[in-house]
mmCIF file of C-alpha atoms in Angstrom:
data_model
loop_
_atom_site.group_PDB
_atom_site.id
_atom_site.type_symbol
_atom_site.label_atom_id
_atom_site.label_comp_id
_atom_site.label_asym_id
_atom_site.label_seq_id
_atom_site.Cartn_x
_atom_site.Cartn_y
_atom_site.Cartn_z
ATOM 1 C CA LEU A 19 1.797 -1.666 -37.639
ATOM 2 C CA LEU A 20 3.588 0.894 -39.799
ATOM 3 C CA LYS A 21 1.562 3.674 -38.171
ATOM 4 C CA LEU A 22 2.441 2.283 -34.725
ATOM 5 C CA ALA A 23 6.136 2.053 -35.621
ATOM 6 C CA ASN A 24 6.024 5.653 -36.853
ATOM 7 C CA TYR A 25 4.425 6.732 -33.552
ATOM 8 C CA TYR A 26 7.254 5.147 -31.537
ATOM 9 C CA ARG A 27 9.816 6.772 -33.842
ATOM 10 C CA LEU A 28 8.209 10.171 -33.271
ATOM 11 C CA VAL A 29 8.203 9.665 -29.491
ATOM 12 C CA LEU A 30 11.910 8.749 -29.510
ATOM 13 C CA GLN A 31 12.821 11.751 -31.660
ATOM 14 C CA THR A 32 10.819 14.197 -29.527
ATOM 15 C CA ARG A 33 12.437 12.813 -26.368
ATOM 16 C CA LYS A 34 15.775 13.698 -27.956
ATOM 17 C CA GLY A 35 14.551 17.286 -28.182
ATOM 18 C CA ASP A 36 12.989 17.589 -31.656
ATOM 19 C CA TYR A 37 9.768 19.245 -30.530
ATOM 20 C CA SER A 38 8.917 20.311 -34.097
ATOM 21 C CA LEU A 39 7.626 16.755 -34.610
ATOM 22 C CA ASN A 40 4.723 17.413 -32.219
ATOM 23 C CA ILE A 41 2.515 18.296 -35.200
ATOM 24 C CA ASP A 42 3.287 14.845 -36.653
ATOM 25 C CA LEU A 43 2.256 13.265 -33.341
ATOM 26 C CA ILE A 44 -1.016 15.205 -33.433
ATOM 27 C CA ASN A 45 -1.640 13.929 -36.978
ATOM 28 C CA SER A 46 -0.761 10.389 -35.886
ATOM 29 C CA ALA A 47 -3.279 10.689 -33.043
ATOM 30 C CA GLU A 48 -6.041 11.403 -35.570
ATOM 31 C CA TYR A 49 -5.431 8.041 -37.260
ATOM 32 C CA PHE A 50 -5.638 6.087 -33.987
ATOM 33 C CA LYS A 51 -8.753 8.049 -33.046
ATOM 34 C CA GLU A 52 -10.402 7.010 -36.302
ATOM 35 C CA ILE A 53 -9.711 3.295 -35.785
ATOM 36 C CA LYS A 54 -10.648 3.555 -32.071
ATOM 37 C CA GLU A 55 -7.295 2.333 -30.705
ATOM 38 C CA ASN A 56 -8.024 4.062 -27.425
ATOM 39 C CA ALA A 57 -4.976 3.054 -25.370
ATOM 40 C CA THR A 58 -2.551 4.157 -28.100
ATOM 41 C CA LEU A 59 -4.551 7.363 -28.554
ATOM 42 C CA ALA A 60 -4.333 8.128 -24.825
ATOM 43 C CA TYR A 61 -0.554 7.634 -24.929
ATOM 44 C CA HIS A 62 -0.398 9.970 -27.944
ATOM 45 C CA TYR A 63 -2.169 12.672 -25.946
ATOM 46 C CA LYS A 64 0.102 12.048 -22.946
ATOM 47 C CA ASN A 65 3.247 12.455 -25.055
ATOM 48 C CA ILE A 66 1.894 15.513 -26.856
ATOM 49 C CA GLY A 67 1.148 17.053 -23.454
ATOM 50 C CA ASN A 68 4.680 16.298 -22.273
ATOM 51 C CA ILE A 69 6.197 18.040 -25.294
ATOM 52 C CA TYR A 70 4.061 21.128 -24.721
ATOM 53 C CA ARG A 71 5.165 21.128 -21.060
ATOM 54 C CA LYS A 72 8.832 21.012 -22.097
ATOM 55 C CA GLN A 73 8.113 24.002 -24.356
ATOM 56 C CA ASN A 74 6.536 25.829 -21.378
ATOM 57 C CA LYS A 75 3.158 25.801 -23.172
ATOM 58 C CA TYR A 76 1.358 24.820 -20.009
ATOM 59 C CA ASP A 77 -2.250 25.415 -21.102
ATOM 60 C CA GLU A 78 -1.766 23.256 -24.204
ATOM 61 C CA ALA A 79 -0.100 20.568 -22.087
ATOM 62 C CA ASP A 80 -3.027 20.516 -19.667
ATOM 63 C CA THR A 81 -5.513 20.278 -22.543
ATOM 64 C CA TYR A 82 -3.868 17.099 -23.847
ATOM 65 C CA TYR A 83 -3.438 15.582 -20.385
ATOM 66 C CA ILE A 84 -7.177 16.044 -19.842
ATOM 67 C CA LYS A 85 -7.909 14.364 -23.205
ATOM 68 C CA ALA A 86 -5.714 11.407 -22.175
ATOM 69 C CA LEU A 87 -7.375 11.186 -18.755
ATOM 70 C CA GLU A 88 -10.871 11.209 -20.255
ATOM 71 C CA ILE A 89 -9.999 8.160 -22.364
ATOM 72 C CA ALA A 90 -8.195 6.353 -19.539
ATOM 73 C CA GLN A 91 -11.083 6.860 -17.112
ATOM 74 C CA ALA A 92 -13.781 5.955 -19.654
ATOM 75 C CA MET A 93 -11.979 2.753 -20.680
ATOM 76 C CA GLY A 94 -10.761 1.768 -17.217
ATOM 77 C CA TYR A 95 -7.074 2.059 -18.134
ATOM 78 C CA ARG A 96 -5.874 2.612 -14.594
ATOM 79 C CA HIS A 97 -2.162 2.385 -15.469
ATOM 80 C CA ILE A 98 -2.561 5.150 -18.060
ATOM 81 C CA GLU A 99 -4.625 7.263 -15.665
ATOM 82 C CA SER A 100 -1.880 6.969 -13.053
ATOM 83 C CA ALA A 101 0.866 7.878 -15.551
ATOM 84 C CA VAL A 102 -0.993 10.919 -16.878
ATOM 85 C CA THR A 103 -1.940 12.061 -13.360
ATOM 86 C CA HIS A 104 1.777 11.902 -12.519
ATOM 87 C CA ASP A 105 2.517 14.142 -15.520
ATOM 88 C CA GLN A 106 -0.171 16.583 -14.395
ATOM 89 C CA GLY A 107 1.519 16.763 -10.993
ATOM 90 C CA MET A 108 4.869 17.543 -12.610
ATOM 91 C CA LEU A 109 3.140 20.205 -14.734
ATOM 92 C CA ARG A 110 1.800 21.899 -11.590
ATOM 93 C CA TYR A 111 5.321 21.905 -10.172
ATOM 94 C CA HIS A 112 6.630 23.632 -13.301
ATOM 95 C CA GLN A 113 3.798 26.147 -12.852
ATOM 96 C CA HIS A 114 5.205 26.807 -9.340
ATOM 97 C CA ASP A 115 2.120 25.307 -7.662
ATOM 98 C CA PHE A 116 4.024 23.078 -5.229
ATOM 99 C CA SER A 117 1.102 22.241 -2.954
ATOM 100 C CA ASN A 118 -1.159 20.973 -5.753
ATOM 101 C CA ALA A 119 1.761 19.192 -7.417
ATOM 102 C CA ILE A 120 2.281 17.072 -4.288
ATOM 103 C CA LYS A 121 -1.460 16.369 -3.922
ATOM 104 C CA ILE A 122 -1.734 15.231 -7.550
ATOM 105 C CA LEU A 123 1.375 13.026 -7.261
ATOM 106 C CA ASP A 124 -0.085 11.415 -4.139
ATOM 107 C CA LYS A 125 -3.262 10.710 -6.119
ATOM 108 C CA ALA A 126 -1.170 9.217 -8.942
ATOM 109 C CA HIS A 127 0.568 6.953 -6.409
ATOM 110 C CA GLN A 128 -2.788 5.703 -5.103
ATOM 111 C CA LEU A 129 -3.863 4.913 -8.671
ATOM 112 C CA ALA A 130 -0.620 3.152 -9.601
ATOM 113 C CA ASP A 131 -0.968 -0.589 -10.188
ATOM 114 C CA SER A 132 2.672 -1.580 -10.786
ATOM 115 C CA HIS A 133 5.649 -1.600 -8.437
ATOM 116 C CA TYR A 134 7.737 0.377 -10.916
ATOM 117 C CA THR A 135 5.120 3.142 -11.251
ATOM 118 C CA LYS A 136 4.639 3.340 -7.481
ATOM 119 C CA SER A 137 8.373 3.625 -6.829
ATOM 120 C CA PHE A 138 8.875 6.117 -9.675
ATOM 121 C CA ILE A 139 6.065 8.394 -8.429
ATOM 122 C CA LEU A 140 7.355 8.257 -4.837
ATOM 123 C CA MET A 141 10.835 9.096 -6.096
ATOM 124 C CA ASN A 142 9.589 12.103 -8.059
ATOM 125 C CA THR A 143 7.523 13.290 -5.078
ATOM 126 C CA GLY A 144 10.711 13.108 -3.019
ATOM 127 C CA TYR A 145 12.545 14.939 -5.791
ATOM 128 C CA LEU A 146 10.034 17.812 -5.657
ATOM 129 C CA HIS A 147 10.438 18.074 -1.883
ATOM 130 C CA PHE A 148 14.210 17.951 -2.412
ATOM 131 C CA GLY A 149 13.975 20.810 -4.926
ATOM 132 C CA ASP A 150 11.910 22.765 -2.386
ATOM 133 C CA LYS A 151 14.565 22.072 0.314
ATOM 134 C CA ASN A 152 12.142 20.033 2.433
ATOM 135 C CA TRP A 153 14.921 17.578 3.314
ATOM 136 C CA GLN A 154 12.990 15.516 5.865
ATOM 137 C CA SER A 155 9.946 15.094 3.622
ATOM 138 C CA ALA A 156 12.202 14.338 0.655
ATOM 139 C CA SER A 157 14.006 11.638 2.644
ATOM 140 C CA SER A 158 10.716 10.053 3.744
ATOM 141 C CA TYR A 159 9.331 9.726 0.195
ATOM 142 C CA LEU A 160 12.674 8.600 -1.201
ATOM 143 C CA GLN A 161 13.030 5.898 1.468
ATOM 144 C CA ASP A 162 9.516 4.629 0.707
ATOM 145 C CA SER A 163 10.516 4.412 -2.958
ATOM 146 C CA MET A 164 13.768 2.686 -1.988
ATOM 147 C CA LYS A 165 11.863 -0.056 -0.135
ATOM 148 C CA ILE A 166 9.935 -0.958 -3.300
ATOM 149 C CA VAL A 167 13.031 -0.700 -5.499
ATOM 150 C CA THR A 168 14.986 -3.015 -3.204
ATOM 151 C CA GLN A 169 12.143 -5.512 -2.734
ATOM 152 C CA TYR A 170 11.387 -5.835 -6.454
ATOM 153 C CA ASN A 171 14.938 -5.359 -7.779
ATOM 154 C CA LEU A 172 14.237 -2.206 -9.781
ATOM 155 C CA TYR A 173 17.983 -1.597 -9.695
ATOM 156 C CA PHE A 174 18.073 0.986 -12.513
ATOM 157 C CA LEU A 175 16.336 3.502 -10.188
ATOM 158 C CA LEU A 176 18.982 3.139 -7.466
ATOM 159 C CA PRO A 177 21.545 5.749 -8.637
ATOM 160 C CA SER A 178 19.014 8.595 -8.638
ATOM 161 C CA LEU A 179 17.402 7.505 -5.366
ATOM 162 C CA THR A 180 20.675 7.061 -3.507
ATOM 163 C CA TYR A 181 22.080 10.348 -4.791
ATOM 164 C CA LEU A 182 18.998 12.283 -3.615
ATOM 165 C CA LEU A 183 18.921 10.427 -0.279
ATOM 166 C CA GLY A 184 22.626 11.092 0.273
ATOM 167 C CA LYS A 185 22.252 14.809 -0.486
ATOM 168 C CA SER A 186 19.162 15.038 1.763
ATOM 169 C CA HIS A 187 21.062 13.492 4.673
ATOM 170 C CA ASP A 188 23.990 15.831 4.004
ATOM 171 C CA GLU A 189 21.556 18.694 4.556
ATOM 172 C CA LEU A 190 20.148 16.958 7.659
ATOM 173 C CA SER A 191 23.706 16.657 9.069
ATOM 174 C CA ASN A 192 23.748 12.858 8.949
ATOM 175 C CA PRO A 193 27.137 12.239 7.274
ATOM 176 C CA ALA A 194 27.300 8.521 8.091
ATOM 177 C CA VAL A 195 23.869 7.905 6.549
ATOM 178 C CA SER A 196 24.767 10.100 3.602
ATOM 179 C CA ILE A 197 27.943 8.184 2.728
ATOM 180 C CA TYR A 198 26.035 4.891 3.130
ATOM 181 C CA TYR A 199 23.664 5.962 0.354
ATOM 182 C CA TYR A 200 26.461 7.337 -1.822
ATOM 183 C CA ARG A 201 28.275 4.004 -1.546
ATOM 184 C CA LYS A 202 25.135 2.059 -2.500
ATOM 185 C CA GLY A 203 24.630 4.445 -5.404
ATOM 186 C CA TYR A 204 28.230 4.078 -6.532
ATOM 187 C CA GLU A 205 27.971 0.277 -6.434
ATOM 188 C CA SER A 206 24.676 0.219 -8.347
ATOM 189 C CA ALA A 207 25.926 2.718 -10.936
ATOM 190 C CA MET A 208 29.114 0.727 -11.547
ATOM 191 C CA GLU A 209 27.026 -2.437 -11.915
ATOM 192 C CA LEU A 210 24.806 -0.710 -14.478
ATOM 193 C CA LEU A 211 27.877 0.429 -16.397
ATOM 194 C CA THR A 212 28.946 -3.214 -16.762
ATOM 195 C CA HIS A 213 25.554 -3.797 -18.437
ATOM 196 C CA HIS A 214 26.300 -1.019 -20.955
ATOM 197 C CA PHE A 215 24.234 1.739 -19.338
ATOM 198 C CA PRO A 216 25.882 5.108 -20.136
ATOM 199 C CA CYS A 217 27.745 7.037 -17.435
ATOM 200 C CA THR A 218 25.379 9.996 -17.520
ATOM 201 C CA GLY A 219 22.787 11.730 -15.330
ATOM 202 C CA PHE A 220 22.406 10.446 -11.777
ATOM 203 C CA ARG A 221 24.727 7.503 -12.472
ATOM 204 C CA LYS A 222 27.562 9.932 -13.149
ATOM 205 C CA LYS A 223 26.524 12.230 -10.277
ATOM 206 C CA VAL A 224 26.497 9.521 -7.615
ATOM 207 C CA ILE A 225 29.847 8.083 -8.779
ATOM 208 C CA ASN A 226 31.445 11.542 -8.663
ATOM 209 C CA ILE A 227 30.021 12.490 -5.275
ATOM 210 C CA TYR A 228 31.033 9.179 -3.674
ATOM 211 C CA VAL A 229 34.618 9.517 -4.942
ATOM 212 C CA LYS A 230 34.703 13.169 -3.802
ATOM 213 C CA THR A 231 33.331 12.267 -0.349
ATOM 214 C CA LEU A 232 35.913 9.502 0.061
ATOM 215 C CA SER A 233 38.781 11.829 -0.881
ATOM 216 C CA GLU A 234 37.578 14.477 1.584
ATOM 217 C CA ASN A 235 37.363 11.960 4.437
ATOM 218 C CA HIS A 236 40.894 10.630 4.016
#
């Protein structure tokens, strides 16, 4: 349990940007490999791969993603396989291989076995299309994600989805649709703030753009 607690501490610290701790994660992985805790080991490899990707060490990232996938596939951990496949897709995008990134994300979506993972992967696929200025494709993926989010009340994903949908429809010259999404995003972000979520990232973005849009239309 102490080793597991240390692993979670390392993950939290590396997500805050302390990538020097990656060597500690690699050492931690060795322990879980020895005691054959395969699921935890696969997650170690996934997180190590993510840190290498953030450091632009793409070959090292891919090596650890493959290690994680080998375990997930051998043990039938479909949820881990889907999550790691998603990360591989994002890696391809950072390697400027847009076409393969989309194909891999679509594969990850097919593997996904939870509503959250499905909606998250669809959202990120839409985000990649958005970044590539494929506004219609972005909108399609984002709306598919939105359907799941709405149906299963995954409300914490709403600010990012609505912001991206609003911006996409701005580009598609659909101002009425755009402001509809900004308003939904504003409402969801304000609701999250009442539950002590910080006013950062897409929550802050969608609040600001809705207020700005309102001021420009009056």
